[in-house]
Coordinates of C-alpha atoms in Angstrom, one line a residue:
M1 CA 0.0 0.0 0.0
A2 CA 1.4 3.4 -1.1
V3 CA 2.0 5.9 1.7
T4 CA 1.1 9.5 0.9
K5 CA 3.2 12.4 2.1
P6 CA 0.6 13.5 4.9
E7 CA 0.5 9.9 6.0
K8 CA 4.3 9.7 6.2
E9 CA 4.3 12.8 8.4
F10 CA 1.6 11.4 10.6
I11 CA 3.4 8.1 11.0
A12 CA 6.7 9.8 11.6
D13 CA 5.2 11.9 14.3
R14 CA 3.8 8.8 16.0
A15 CA 7.2 7.0 15.8
S16 CA 9.2 10.0 17.0
S17 CA 7.2 9.9 20.2
T18 CA 8.7 6.5 20.9
T19 CA 11.9 5.3 19.3
G20 CA 12.5 8.1 16.8
E21 CA 12.6 5.6 13.9
V22 CA 9.9 4.5 11.4
S23 CA 9.6 0.7 11.2
N24 CA 7.4 -1.5 9.1
D25 CA 5.3 -2.1 12.2
D26 CA 4.9 1.7 12.6
V27 CA 3.7 1.9 9.0
E28 CA 1.1 -0.8 9.4
G29 CA 0.1 0.7 12.8
G30 CA 0.0 4.2 11.2
H31 CA -2.4 2.9 8.5
A32 CA -4.7 1.5 11.1
L33 CA -4.7 4.7 13.1
I34 CA -5.5 6.7 9.9
R35 CA -8.3 4.4 9.0
R36 CA -9.8 4.7 12.5
R37 CA -9.3 8.5 12.4
D38 CA -11.1 8.7 9.0
S39 CA -13.8 6.4 10.3
R40 CA -14.5 8.7 13.3
S41 CA -14.5 11.7 11.0
T42 CA -17.1 9.9 8.8
D43 CA -19.2 8.9 11.8
E44 CA -19.3 12.5 13.0
K45 CA -20.5 13.8 9.6
S46 CA -23.0 11.0 8.8
D47 CA -26.5 10.4 10.0
P48 CA -26.8 11.2 13.7
F49 CA -28.1 7.7 14.5
G50 CA -25.6 5.8 12.3
D51 CA -26.3 2.5 10.7
E52 CA -29.4 1.0 12.2
S53 CA -29.5 -2.3 10.4
N54 CA -28.6 -4.2 13.5
S55 CA -29.8 -1.7 16.1
E56 CA -32.0 -2.8 19.0
V57 CA -33.6 0.6 19.2
K58 CA -34.3 2.2 15.8
Y59 CA -35.0 5.9 15.5
R60 CA -35.6 6.5 11.8
T61 CA -39.0 4.9 11.9
M62 CA -41.6 7.7 11.3
A63 CA -43.8 8.1 8.2
W64 CA -44.2 11.6 7.0
W65 CA -47.8 11.9 8.3
Q66 CA -46.6 10.8 11.8
A67 CA -44.0 13.6 11.7
G68 CA -46.7 15.9 10.5
M69 CA -48.9 15.1 13.6
I70 CA -46.0 15.7 15.9
M71 CA -45.3 19.1 14.2
I72 CA -48.9 20.0 14.6
A73 CA -49.0 19.0 18.3
E74 CA -45.8 21.0 18.9
T75 CA -46.9 24.2 17.1
V76 CA -50.7 24.4 17.6
S77 CA -51.6 24.6 21.3
L78 CA -53.7 26.9 23.5
G79 CA -51.8 29.9 22.1
I80 CA -54.2 29.7 19.1
L81 CA -56.9 31.2 21.4
S82 CA -54.9 34.5 21.7
L83 CA -55.2 35.2 18.0
P84 CA -58.8 36.7 18.2
S85 CA -57.3 39.5 20.4
V86 CA -54.9 40.3 17.5
L87 CA -57.8 41.1 15.2
A88 CA -59.3 43.2 18.0
A89 CA -56.1 45.1 18.3
I90 CA -55.2 45.8 14.7
G91 CA -58.4 45.1 12.7
I92 CA -59.7 42.1 10.8
L93 CA -58.1 42.9 7.5
P94 CA -54.5 43.4 8.7
G95 CA -54.9 40.4 11.0
I96 CA -56.0 38.1 8.2
L97 CA -53.2 39.3 6.0
L98 CA -50.6 38.8 8.7
I99 CA -51.8 35.3 9.5
L100 CA -51.7 34.4 5.9
G101 CA -48.5 36.2 5.1
L102 CA -46.4 35.0 8.0
G103 CA -47.8 31.5 7.5
I104 CA -46.6 31.4 3.9
I105 CA -43.2 32.7 5.0
A106 CA -43.1 30.1 7.8
T107 CA -43.8 27.4 5.2
Y108 CA -40.9 28.6 3.1
T109 CA -38.5 28.8 6.0
G110 CA -39.5 25.3 7.1
Y111 CA -38.8 24.1 3.6
V112 CA -35.3 25.7 3.7
I113 CA -34.6 23.8 6.9
G114 CA -35.4 20.6 5.1
Q115 CA -33.0 21.6 2.2
F116 CA -30.2 22.3 4.7
K117 CA -30.8 18.9 6.3
L118 CA -30.6 17.1 3.0
R119 CA -27.3 18.9 2.2
Y120 CA -25.9 18.0 5.6
P121 CA -27.4 14.7 6.7
H122 CA -25.6 14.7 10.0
V123 CA -27.4 17.8 11.3
H124 CA -29.7 16.8 14.2
N125 CA -30.3 20.2 15.9
M126 CA -29.5 23.9 15.7
A127 CA -26.1 23.3 17.3
D128 CA -25.0 21.1 14.3
A129 CA -26.2 23.8 11.9
G130 CA -24.4 26.5 13.8
E131 CA -21.2 24.5 13.7
I132 CA -21.4 24.2 9.9
M133 CA -21.8 27.9 9.4
L134 CA -19.7 29.4 12.3
G135 CA -17.6 26.6 13.7
R136 CA -17.3 25.7 17.3
W137 CA -18.6 29.0 18.6
G138 CA -21.7 28.6 16.4
R139 CA -22.3 25.2 17.8
E140 CA -22.3 26.4 21.4
I141 CA -24.3 29.5 20.8
F142 CA -27.0 28.0 18.6
G143 CA -27.1 24.9 20.8
G144 CA -27.3 26.8 24.0
A145 CA -30.1 29.0 22.6
Q146 CA -32.1 26.0 21.5
L147 CA -31.8 24.2 24.8
L148 CA -32.6 27.3 26.8
F149 CA -35.7 28.0 24.7
L150 CA -36.9 24.4 24.9
V151 CA -36.5 24.3 28.7
F152 CA -38.5 27.5 29.1
V153 CA -41.2 26.2 26.9
M154 CA -41.4 23.1 29.0
A155 CA -41.7 25.2 32.1
S156 CA -44.5 27.2 30.5
H157 CA -46.5 24.0 30.0
I158 CA -46.1 23.0 33.6
L159 CA -47.3 26.5 34.6
T160 CA -50.3 26.2 32.1
F161 CA -51.0 22.8 33.6
S162 CA -51.3 24.2 37.1
I163 CA -53.4 27.1 35.9
M164 CA -55.8 24.7 34.1
F165 CA -56.3 22.6 37.3
N166 CA -56.8 25.7 39.4
T167 CA -59.5 26.8 37.0
I168 CA -61.2 23.4 36.8
T169 CA -61.1 22.8 40.6
N170 CA -61.7 26.3 41.8
H171 CA -58.2 26.2 43.4
G172 CA -58.9 22.8 45.0
T173 CA -55.5 22.5 46.5
C174 CA -52.0 24.0 46.7
T175 CA -50.8 25.2 43.3
I176 CA -47.4 23.5 43.9
V177 CA -49.2 20.2 44.1
F178 CA -50.7 20.8 40.6
G179 CA -47.3 21.7 39.4
I180 CA -45.8 18.5 40.7
V181 CA -48.5 16.4 39.1
G182 CA -47.8 18.2 35.8
L183 CA -44.1 17.5 36.2
L184 CA -44.6 13.8 36.9
L185 CA -47.0 13.3 34.0
S186 CA -44.8 15.2 31.6
L187 CA -41.7 13.2 32.7
I188 CA -43.5 9.8 32.3
C189 CA -44.7 10.7 28.8
T190 CA -41.2 11.7 27.8
L191 CA -39.6 8.4 28.7
P192 CA -40.0 6.7 25.2
R193 CA -36.8 7.3 23.3
T194 CA -38.2 7.4 19.8
M195 CA -40.3 10.1 18.1
L196 CA -42.5 7.3 16.7
N197 CA -43.9 6.6 20.1
V198 CA -44.5 10.3 20.8
S199 CA -46.4 10.6 17.4
Y200 CA -49.2 8.4 18.8
M201 CA -49.6 10.9 21.7
A202 CA -49.6 13.7 19.1
I203 CA -52.7 12.4 17.5
A204 CA -54.5 12.7 20.9
S205 CA -53.2 16.2 21.2
F206 CA -54.5 17.2 17.8
I207 CA -58.0 15.8 18.6
S208 CA -57.8 17.7 22.0
I209 CA -57.1 21.1 20.6
I210 CA -59.7 20.7 17.8
A211 CA -62.3 19.9 20.4
A212 CA -61.2 22.7 22.7
V213 CA -61.3 25.5 20.1
M214 CA -64.7 24.2 18.8
I215 CA -66.2 24.4 22.2
T216 CA -64.8 27.9 22.6
M217 CA -66.1 29.1 19.3
I218 CA -69.5 27.5 19.8
G219 CA -69.7 28.9 23.3
V220 CA -68.8 32.5 22.2
G221 CA -71.2 32.2 19.3
V222 CA -74.1 31.2 21.5
Q223 CA -73.3 33.6 24.4
R224 CA -72.3 36.5 22.1
P225 CA -70.4 38.5 24.7
G226 CA -69.5 41.2 22.2
D227 CA -71.4 44.0 20.6
G228 CA -71.2 42.4 17.1
K229 CA -69.1 45.3 15.7
V230 CA -66.1 44.3 13.6
D231 CA -63.4 46.8 12.7
V232 CA -61.7 46.4 9.3
I233 CA -58.7 48.4 10.5
V234 CA -57.9 49.7 14.0
Q235 CA -55.8 52.8 14.4
S236 CA -52.9 52.0 16.8
N237 CA -49.4 53.1 17.5
L238 CA -46.4 51.0 16.3
A239 CA -45.6 49.5 19.7
K240 CA -49.1 48.2 20.3
G241 CA -49.4 46.9 16.7
F242 CA -46.2 45.0 17.2
L243 CA -47.4 43.5 20.4
A244 CA -50.4 42.1 18.6
T245 CA -48.3 40.9 15.6
S246 CA -45.9 39.1 17.9
N247 CA -48.7 36.7 18.8
I248 CA -48.8 35.6 15.1
V249 CA -45.0 35.3 14.9
F250 CA -45.0 33.0 17.9
A251 CA -47.9 31.0 16.7
Y252 CA -45.6 29.6 13.9
A253 CA -42.6 29.1 16.2
G254 CA -42.2 25.3 15.9
H255 CA -39.1 25.4 13.6
V256 CA -36.7 25.0 16.6
A257 CA -37.4 21.2 16.6
F258 CA -37.7 20.5 12.8
F259 CA -34.1 19.1 12.4
S260 CA -34.9 16.6 15.1
F261 CA -38.1 15.5 13.5
I262 CA -36.5 15.1 10.0
S263 CA -33.7 13.0 11.6
E264 CA -36.3 10.3 12.7
L265 CA -38.1 10.1 9.4
K266 CA -37.8 6.8 7.4
E267 CA -37.4 8.9 4.3
P268 CA -36.1 12.5 5.0
R269 CA -37.0 13.5 1.4
E270 CA -40.7 13.2 2.4
Y271 CA -40.4 15.9 5.0
P272 CA -42.1 18.5 2.7
K273 CA -45.3 16.5 3.0
A274 CA -45.2 16.7 6.8
L275 CA -44.4 20.4 6.5
F276 CA -47.3 21.1 4.2
L277 CA -49.6 19.1 6.4
L278 CA -48.6 21.2 9.4
Q279 CA -48.9 24.6 7.6
G280 CA -52.2 23.7 6.0
V281 CA -53.7 22.8 9.4
D282 CA -52.3 25.7 11.4
V283 CA -53.0 28.5 8.9
S284 CA -56.6 27.2 8.4
M285 CA -57.2 26.8 12.1
Y286 CA -55.6 30.2 13.0
L287 CA -57.8 32.0 10.4
I288 CA -61.1 30.3 11.4
V289 CA -60.6 30.6 15.1
A290 CA -59.5 34.2 15.0
V291 CA -62.2 35.4 12.7
V292 CA -65.1 33.5 14.2
T293 CA -64.2 34.3 17.8
Y294 CA -63.6 38.0 17.1
R295 CA -66.9 38.2 15.2
Y296 CA -68.9 37.2 18.2
A297 CA -66.7 38.3 21.1
G298 CA -66.1 41.8 19.7
H299 CA -63.5 44.3 20.8
E300 CA -63.3 43.1 24.4
V301 CA -62.3 39.5 23.5
A302 CA -60.0 38.1 26.1
S303 CA -56.6 36.6 25.5
P304 CA -56.9 33.6 25.6
A305 CA -60.4 33.6 24.2
L306 CA -61.5 31.2 27.0
G307 CA -61.8 34.2 29.2
S308 CA -64.7 35.4 27.0
T309 CA -66.8 32.4 27.8
S310 CA -68.8 31.4 31.0
P311 CA -66.9 29.9 33.9
M312 CA -68.5 26.5 33.3
L313 CA -67.6 26.5 29.6
R314 CA -64.1 27.6 30.5
K315 CA -63.7 24.6 32.8
V316 CA -65.0 22.2 30.1
A317 CA -62.7 23.6 27.5
Y318 CA -59.6 23.5 29.8
G319 CA -60.4 19.9 30.7
I320 CA -60.7 18.8 27.0
A321 CA -57.4 20.7 26.3
L322 CA -55.5 18.7 28.9
P323 CA -53.9 16.4 26.3
T324 CA -52.6 19.2 24.2
I325 CA -51.3 21.2 27.2
L326 CA -49.4 18.1 28.3
I327 CA -48.3 16.6 25.0
A328 CA -47.0 19.8 23.4
G329 CA -44.7 20.2 26.4
V330 CA -43.7 16.5 26.2
I331 CA -42.6 17.0 22.5
N332 CA -40.4 19.9 23.5
G333 CA -39.0 18.0 26.4
H334 CA -38.3 15.0 24.1
V335 CA -36.4 17.2 21.6
A336 CA -34.4 18.8 24.5
A337 CA -33.5 15.4 26.0
K338 CA -32.6 14.0 22.5
F339 CA -30.4 17.0 21.9
I340 CA -28.2 16.1 24.9
Y341 CA -28.5 12.3 24.3
V342 CA -27.2 12.6 20.8
R343 CA -24.5 14.9 21.7
L344 CA -23.2 12.6 24.4
F345 CA -23.4 9.3 22.5
R346 CA -23.3 10.2 18.8
G347 CA -21.0 7.7 16.9
T348 CA -21.4 5.0 19.6
D349 CA -23.8 2.1 19.9
R350 CA -25.1 3.4 23.3
M351 CA -28.2 5.1 21.7
S352 CA -29.2 1.9 19.8
K353 CA -29.0 -0.4 22.9
K354 CA -31.9 -1.5 25.1
S355 CA -29.5 -1.9 28.1
W356 CA -30.2 -0.5 31.5
S357 CA -27.3 1.9 31.1
S358 CA -28.5 3.3 27.8
F359 CA -32.1 3.7 29.0
G360 CA -30.9 4.8 32.4
M361 CA -28.9 7.7 30.9
W362 CA -32.0 8.8 28.9
V363 CA -34.1 8.7 32.1
I364 CA -31.5 10.8 34.0
I365 CA -31.5 13.4 31.2
V366 CA -35.3 13.6 31.1
V367 CA -35.6 13.9 34.9
V368 CA -33.0 16.6 35.1
L369 CA -34.6 18.7 32.3
W370 CA -38.1 18.4 33.6
T371 CA -37.0 19.1 37.2
L372 CA -35.2 22.2 36.0
A373 CA -38.3 23.3 34.1
W374 CA -40.5 22.8 37.2
I375 CA -38.1 24.8 39.3
I376 CA -38.1 27.7 36.8
A377 CA -41.9 27.6 36.6
E378 CA -42.4 27.6 40.4
S379 CA -39.6 30.0 41.3
I380 CA -40.7 32.9 39.0
P381 CA -44.4 33.7 39.6
N382 CA -44.4 36.1 36.8
F383 CA -42.7 33.6 34.7
N384 CA -44.4 34.5 31.4
N385 CA -42.7 37.8 31.5
L386 CA -39.3 36.1 31.2
L387 CA -40.7 33.6 28.7
G388 CA -41.8 36.5 26.6
L389 CA -38.2 37.8 26.5
I390 CA -36.8 34.3 25.6
S391 CA -39.4 34.1 22.8
A392 CA -38.5 37.5 21.5
L393 CA -34.8 36.7 21.4
F394 CA -35.0 33.1 20.1
A395 CA -38.3 32.1 18.6
S396 CA -38.3 34.6 15.8
W397 CA -34.7 33.6 15.0
F398 CA -35.5 29.9 14.8
T399 CA -38.6 30.5 12.7
Y400 CA -37.5 33.2 10.4
G401 CA -34.0 34.7 10.8
L402 CA -31.9 31.6 10.9
S403 CA -33.7 30.0 7.9
G404 CA -32.7 33.1 5.9
L405 CA -29.1 32.5 6.9
F406 CA -29.3 28.8 6.0
W407 CA -30.4 29.7 2.5
L408 CA -27.7 32.3 2.1
Y409 CA -25.1 29.8 3.3
L410 CA -26.3 27.0 1.0
N411 CA -26.2 29.3 -2.0
Y412 CA -23.0 31.3 -1.2
G413 CA -21.3 32.4 -4.4
K414 CA -24.5 31.9 -6.5
Y415 CA -26.5 34.9 -5.5
R416 CA -26.4 36.5 -8.9
S417 CA -26.2 33.4 -11.1
T418 CA -29.8 33.7 -12.3
K419 CA -32.7 36.1 -11.9
K420 CA -34.4 33.6 -9.7
K421 CA -31.4 33.4 -7.4
M422 CA -31.2 37.1 -7.2
A423 CA -34.9 37.3 -6.2
L424 CA -34.5 34.6 -3.6
T425 CA -31.4 36.2 -2.3
V426 CA -33.3 39.4 -1.6
A427 CA -36.2 37.4 -0.2
N428 CA -34.1 35.5 2.2
F429 CA -32.2 38.6 3.3
L430 CA -35.6 40.1 4.2
I431 CA -36.6 37.0 6.1
F432 CA -33.4 37.3 8.1
L433 CA -34.4 40.9 8.8
I434 CA -37.8 39.8 10.1
G435 CA -36.0 37.9 12.9
A436 CA -33.8 40.8 13.6
L437 CA -36.7 43.3 13.7
V438 CA -38.7 41.3 16.3
V439 CA -35.7 41.6 18.7
S440 CA -35.2 45.2 17.8
F441 CA -38.9 46.2 18.4
S442 CA -38.9 44.3 21.7
L443 CA -36.4 46.9 22.9
Y444 CA -38.4 49.7 21.3
I445 CA -41.5 48.7 23.3
L446 CA -39.6 49.4 26.5
S447 CA -39.5 53.1 25.6
E448 CA -43.1 53.2 24.5
L449 CA -45.0 51.3 27.1
K450 CA -45.1 51.6 30.9
V451 CA -43.4 48.9 32.9
E452 CA -46.6 48.6 35.0
Y453 CA -48.6 47.8 31.9
L454 CA -46.0 45.1 30.9
L455 CA -46.1 43.5 34.2
T456 CA -49.9 42.8 34.1
Q457 CA -49.8 40.9 30.8
D458 CA -49.5 37.3 29.9
C459 CA -46.5 38.0 27.7
L460 CA -46.4 34.6 25.9
E461 CA -49.8 35.3 24.5
K462 CA -50.1 39.0 24.7
C463 CA -46.7 40.8 24.3
V464 CA -42.9 40.6 24.1
L465 CA -41.1 41.9 27.2
G466 CA -37.7 43.4 27.4
L467 CA -35.0 42.4 29.9
Y468 CA -35.6 45.4 32.1
A469 CA -39.3 44.7 32.6
S470 CA -38.6 41.0 33.3
G471 CA -35.9 41.8 35.8
I472 CA -38.2 44.3 37.7
A473 CA -41.0 41.6 37.8
I474 CA -38.7 38.9 39.1
A475 CA -37.2 41.3 41.7
E476 CA -40.6 42.4 42.9
D477 CA -41.9 38.8 43.1
S478 CA -38.8 37.7 45.1
S479 CA -39.1 40.5 47.5
G480 CA -42.7 39.6 48.1
G481 CA -41.9 36.0 48.7
G482 CA -44.0 34.8 45.8
S483 CA -41.9 31.9 44.8
F484 CA -43.1 28.3 45.5
K485 CA -46.5 29.5 46.9
C486 CA -49.8 27.7 47.1
A487 CA -51.8 30.7 45.9
D488 CA -54.2 30.5 43.0
N489 CA -52.5 31.4 39.7
S490 CA -55.5 31.1 37.4
N491 CA -56.8 34.7 37.9
A492 CA -60.3 33.2 37.2
S493 CA -63.4 34.4 39.0
H494 CA -65.1 31.4 40.5

């Protein structure tokens, strides 16, 4: 076997560390080391789950429609019931145009994520994508942002779970107890290691949210709490208009997990089918729920719209929404746990084993993440203020801004090759700016709106907070001893 110059240098370096001479044994040993080194390099850049032909646990098992159901369950949750207030804030015409327009852009950015995955099959999460574009720093920054965002979303679902049970039971027991119940149920449902098992739960989540929004729309239509007046356009200042628009931006914020979903498809090239299923469902539901509820609830429609129904109907809708509140959080928890699991064991056979050590490590990761999420939810009573900031900084980037960067990276050097490329270059640069503008305007809001107003809002569903407002809220809550309290957090009149 011929030895190339780089290989000679590598073998010589190895030999010099021992005898200083290059023997035949060194040459053969050097070839073996080079083959192992090349093999490791190939493993790191191949599919994240490796060759599954002899695996005990197989991950690439989902059909496209199962991935689509998971994407729907992750993206479409109770936040849909905040959209009627958007139409009340800016008018029915701008609201419809924004829901449609941002939905179309979200479809395109989701498609770009699929193209990036096909070009780089080893990408399993945002950290891998960041490493491709920006090296080690990109990996750590993108990965840290993704994990932080997912953990806070998990915490928000524990908080929503406790609010739901306080509403249903008229604050039947200590809120901490409801939080612990939500923690345990979420943890148990996250224990399956494959997305295929989670996809079955996602079907229940889809049925749940459909039933909940139908009950809400029917209830509002029958009770007609509004005056029946619908404004085509509402005059508003830039800050308040942006607060309303941010609800729509966050309604499409599921892209953070798309790389993980594609990685567990049987056929990654069928991902566009799953994407179009998601976008067809969420855009249609957003439009129908927003328009119908606004039509009958009027200008004073609550956010979420459950607040515009009777107390009894609110309890029924919350009860039916239990699966979607739980499972949407479970999906985010699964993605967060898989992020760490793959990073620890990529290139080994640990992930594909059914051994106690393999499953035990998965359980440990799941327990740690959900415990951390529970602590965050319980320790910050005005938690949604901080979640609003995290969403402003990360959700818009994952849904819009980063996809623009992905396309620009994939097509580097070809921007002016054709008229179509030139148009797409401009379009993707504008998409990147959308992500940047959401962050910029969140800072602008601080100078336009009073801190007292910000602190009274449910910022995940109502507005985007800045760091200052969140810090004030946390400081006030801590000084008042509000952390880990049994008090009712539903703000519902019983």
